[in-house]
CSV table of C-alpha atoms in Angstrom, one decimal:
chain,number,residue,atom,x,y,z
A,1,MET,CA,87.0,121.4,135.0
A,2,ASN,CA,86.5,118.3,132.9
A,3,ARG,CA,87.2,118.9,129.2
A,4,LEU,CA,87.7,116.4,126.4
A,5,LEU,CA,90.6,117.2,124.2
A,6,LYS,CA,90.5,116.3,120.6
A,7,GLU,CA,93.4,113.9,119.8
A,8,TRP,CA,95.8,115.3,117.2
A,9,VAL,CA,96.6,112.8,114.4
A,10,HIS,CA,99.4,113.5,112.1
A,11,ASP,CA,98.8,112.4,108.5
A,12,THR,CA,100.8,114.2,105.9
A,13,TYR,CA,98.5,113.0,103.2
A,14,LYS,CA,95.4,114.5,104.7
A,15,SER,CA,94.5,117.9,103.2
A,16,LYS,CA,95.7,120.7,105.3
A,17,HIS,CA,92.9,123.0,104.1
A,18,LYS,CA,89.3,122.6,103.1
A,19,LEU,CA,89.0,121.8,99.5
A,20,PRO,CA,86.7,123.9,97.3
A,21,GLU,CA,83.6,122.0,96.2
A,22,PRO,CA,83.4,120.3,93.9
A,23,THR,CA,87.0,119.2,93.4
A,24,VAL,CA,88.0,116.4,91.1
A,25,CYS,CA,91.1,114.2,91.5
A,26,ARG,CA,93.2,114.8,88.4
A,27,GLN,CA,94.5,111.2,88.6
A,28,CYS,CA,91.6,108.9,89.5
A,29,GLY,CA,88.6,111.1,88.8
A,30,ALA,CA,87.0,110.9,92.3
A,31,VAL,CA,85.0,114.0,93.2
A,32,TYR,CA,85.2,115.8,96.6
A,33,ARG,CA,81.8,117.0,97.5
A,34,LYS,CA,80.0,117.6,100.8
A,35,GLY,CA,83.2,117.0,102.8
A,36,SER,CA,84.2,113.6,101.3
A,37,TRP,CA,85.6,111.9,98.2
A,38,ARG,CA,83.1,109.9,96.1
A,39,TRP,CA,82.7,108.3,92.8
A,40,GLU,CA,80.6,110.5,90.6
A,41,ASP,CA,80.8,112.4,87.4
A,42,ALA,CA,82.8,115.6,87.8
A,43,PRO,CA,80.8,118.7,87.1
A,44,VAL,CA,82.1,121.1,84.4
A,45,GLY,CA,84.3,123.7,86.0
A,46,ALA,CA,85.3,121.6,89.0
A,47,HIS,CA,88.5,122.5,90.8
A,48,GLU,CA,91.4,120.0,90.3
A,49,ASP,CA,93.6,118.5,93.0
A,50,THR,CA,95.0,115.1,93.8
A,51,CYS,CA,93.3,112.9,96.4
A,52,ALA,CA,95.2,111.4,99.3
A,53,ALA,CA,95.0,107.8,97.9
A,54,CYS,CA,96.6,108.9,94.6
A,55,LEU,CA,99.3,110.8,96.4
A,56,ARG,CA,100.1,107.8,98.6
A,57,ILE,CA,100.3,105.6,95.5
A,58,GLU,CA,102.5,108.1,93.6
A,59,ASP,CA,104.9,108.5,96.6
A,60,ASN,CA,104.7,104.7,97.4
A,61,VAL,CA,103.8,105.5,101.1
A,62,PRO,CA,101.2,103.0,102.3
A,63,ALA,CA,98.9,103.7,105.3
A,64,GLY,CA,98.7,99.9,105.9
A,65,TYR,CA,100.6,96.7,105.4
A,66,LEU,CA,98.8,93.4,105.5
A,67,THR,CA,101.2,90.5,105.8
A,68,LEU,CA,99.8,87.1,104.9
A,69,GLU,CA,101.7,83.9,105.7
A,70,GLY,CA,101.3,80.2,106.3
A,71,SER,CA,100.7,76.9,104.6
A,72,PHE,CA,97.0,77.6,104.2
A,73,LEU,CA,97.9,80.7,102.2
A,74,VAL,CA,100.2,78.6,100.0
A,75,GLU,CA,97.5,76.0,99.3
A,76,HIS,CA,94.6,78.5,99.0
A,77,ARG,CA,96.3,81.6,97.6
A,78,GLU,CA,93.8,82.2,94.8
A,79,GLU,CA,90.8,81.9,97.2
A,80,VAL,CA,92.4,84.2,99.8
A,81,MET,CA,93.3,86.8,97.2
A,82,HIS,CA,89.8,86.7,95.8
A,83,LEU,CA,88.5,87.6,99.3
A,84,VAL,CA,91.1,90.3,99.7
A,85,ARG,CA,90.1,91.9,96.3
A,86,ASN,CA,86.4,91.6,97.1
A,87,ILE,CA,86.8,93.4,100.4
A,88,GLU,CA,88.8,96.2,98.5
A,89,ALA,CA,86.1,96.5,95.8
A,90,LYS,CA,83.3,96.7,98.3
A,91,GLU,CA,85.2,99.4,100.4
A,92,LYS,CA,86.5,101.3,97.4
A,93,LYS,CA,83.0,101.6,95.9
A,94,GLU,CA,81.8,103.6,98.9
A,95,HIS,CA,85.2,105.2,99.9
A,96,PRO,CA,87.5,106.1,97.0
A,97,LEU,CA,90.4,106.6,99.3
A,98,LYS,CA,90.5,102.9,100.3
A,99,ARG,CA,92.6,101.1,97.8
A,100,ILE,CA,95.1,98.3,97.4
A,101,MET,CA,98.4,99.8,96.2
A,102,ALA,CA,100.4,96.5,95.6
A,103,VAL,CA,100.6,92.8,96.3
A,104,ASP,CA,104.2,91.7,96.7
A,105,GLU,CA,105.3,88.1,96.8
A,106,LYS,CA,107.6,87.2,99.7
A,107,PRO,CA,109.4,83.9,100.3
A,108,ASP,CA,107.1,83.1,103.2
A,109,GLY,CA,103.8,84.8,101.9
A,110,LEU,CA,102.4,88.0,100.6
A,111,VAL,CA,102.5,91.7,101.6
A,112,VAL,CA,99.5,93.8,100.6
A,113,THR,CA,99.9,97.5,100.8
A,114,VAL,CA,96.9,99.8,101.1
A,115,THR,CA,96.1,103.5,101.1
A,116,ASP,CA,94.0,103.5,104.3
A,117,PRO,CA,94.6,101.7,107.6
A,118,HIS,CA,90.9,100.9,108.0
A,119,LEU,CA,91.1,98.9,104.8
A,120,ALA,CA,94.0,96.9,106.1
A,121,ARG,CA,92.1,96.2,109.3
A,122,GLY,CA,88.9,95.2,107.4
A,123,ILE,CA,90.7,92.8,105.2
A,124,GLY,CA,92.5,91.2,108.1
A,125,GLU,CA,89.3,90.8,110.1
A,126,ALA,CA,87.5,89.3,107.0
A,127,LEU,CA,90.4,86.8,106.6
A,128,HIS,CA,90.2,85.8,110.2
A,129,GLN,CA,86.4,85.5,110.1
A,130,ALA,CA,86.5,83.4,107.0
A,131,TYR,CA,89.6,81.2,107.6
A,132,LYS,CA,90.4,81.6,111.3
A,133,GLY,CA,94.2,81.5,111.9
A,134,GLU,CA,96.2,84.1,113.9
A,135,LEU,CA,95.5,87.8,113.5
A,136,ASP,CA,97.6,90.6,115.0
A,137,PHE,CA,97.6,94.4,114.6
A,138,SER,CA,100.4,96.9,115.2
A,139,TYR,CA,99.6,100.6,114.9
A,140,GLN,CA,102.3,103.2,114.7
A,141,GLU,CA,100.4,106.3,115.7
A,142,GLU,CA,103.3,108.7,114.9
A,143,GLU,CA,103.2,107.4,111.3
A,144,ASN,CA,99.4,106.9,111.0
A,145,LEU,CA,100.3,103.4,109.9
A,146,LEU,CA,98.7,100.0,110.6
A,147,ARG,CA,100.5,96.7,110.2
A,148,VAL,CA,98.2,93.6,110.1
A,149,PHE,CA,99.6,90.1,110.3
A,150,TRP,CA,97.5,87.1,109.4
A,151,ARG,CA,98.8,83.6,109.4
A,152,ARG,CA,97.3,80.1,109.0
């Protein structure tokens, strides 16, 4: 017998139950409707809860780390960060759970923390496509965490 088993992914920030519809995030105002979070006006009488992105931000538990390093970054920091912010804005417009949490200065570069591993990957791929350099991914499945390293 050949059966496909659904892979179990542990994400403590994913809702453990189906949210009633509509539900509005009490922190950011995103609305859960038709099975996903979206940016729209909350209807009167909507249930209230907190979305996974706001919970991650509140708990300071990123789903992705994007480490940016190298002399190119030092020389073109503003341009690189403009691209990073543009990718976030584009993704967040369609997917409210994809957000940048923080941008931290490090002696050898920057660390950008995000609420969604796909956002970290998308930003890393956009940087690599635009500026080349070295790009590497490290996924910790047990933590549902993606680490992206870009250097040039």
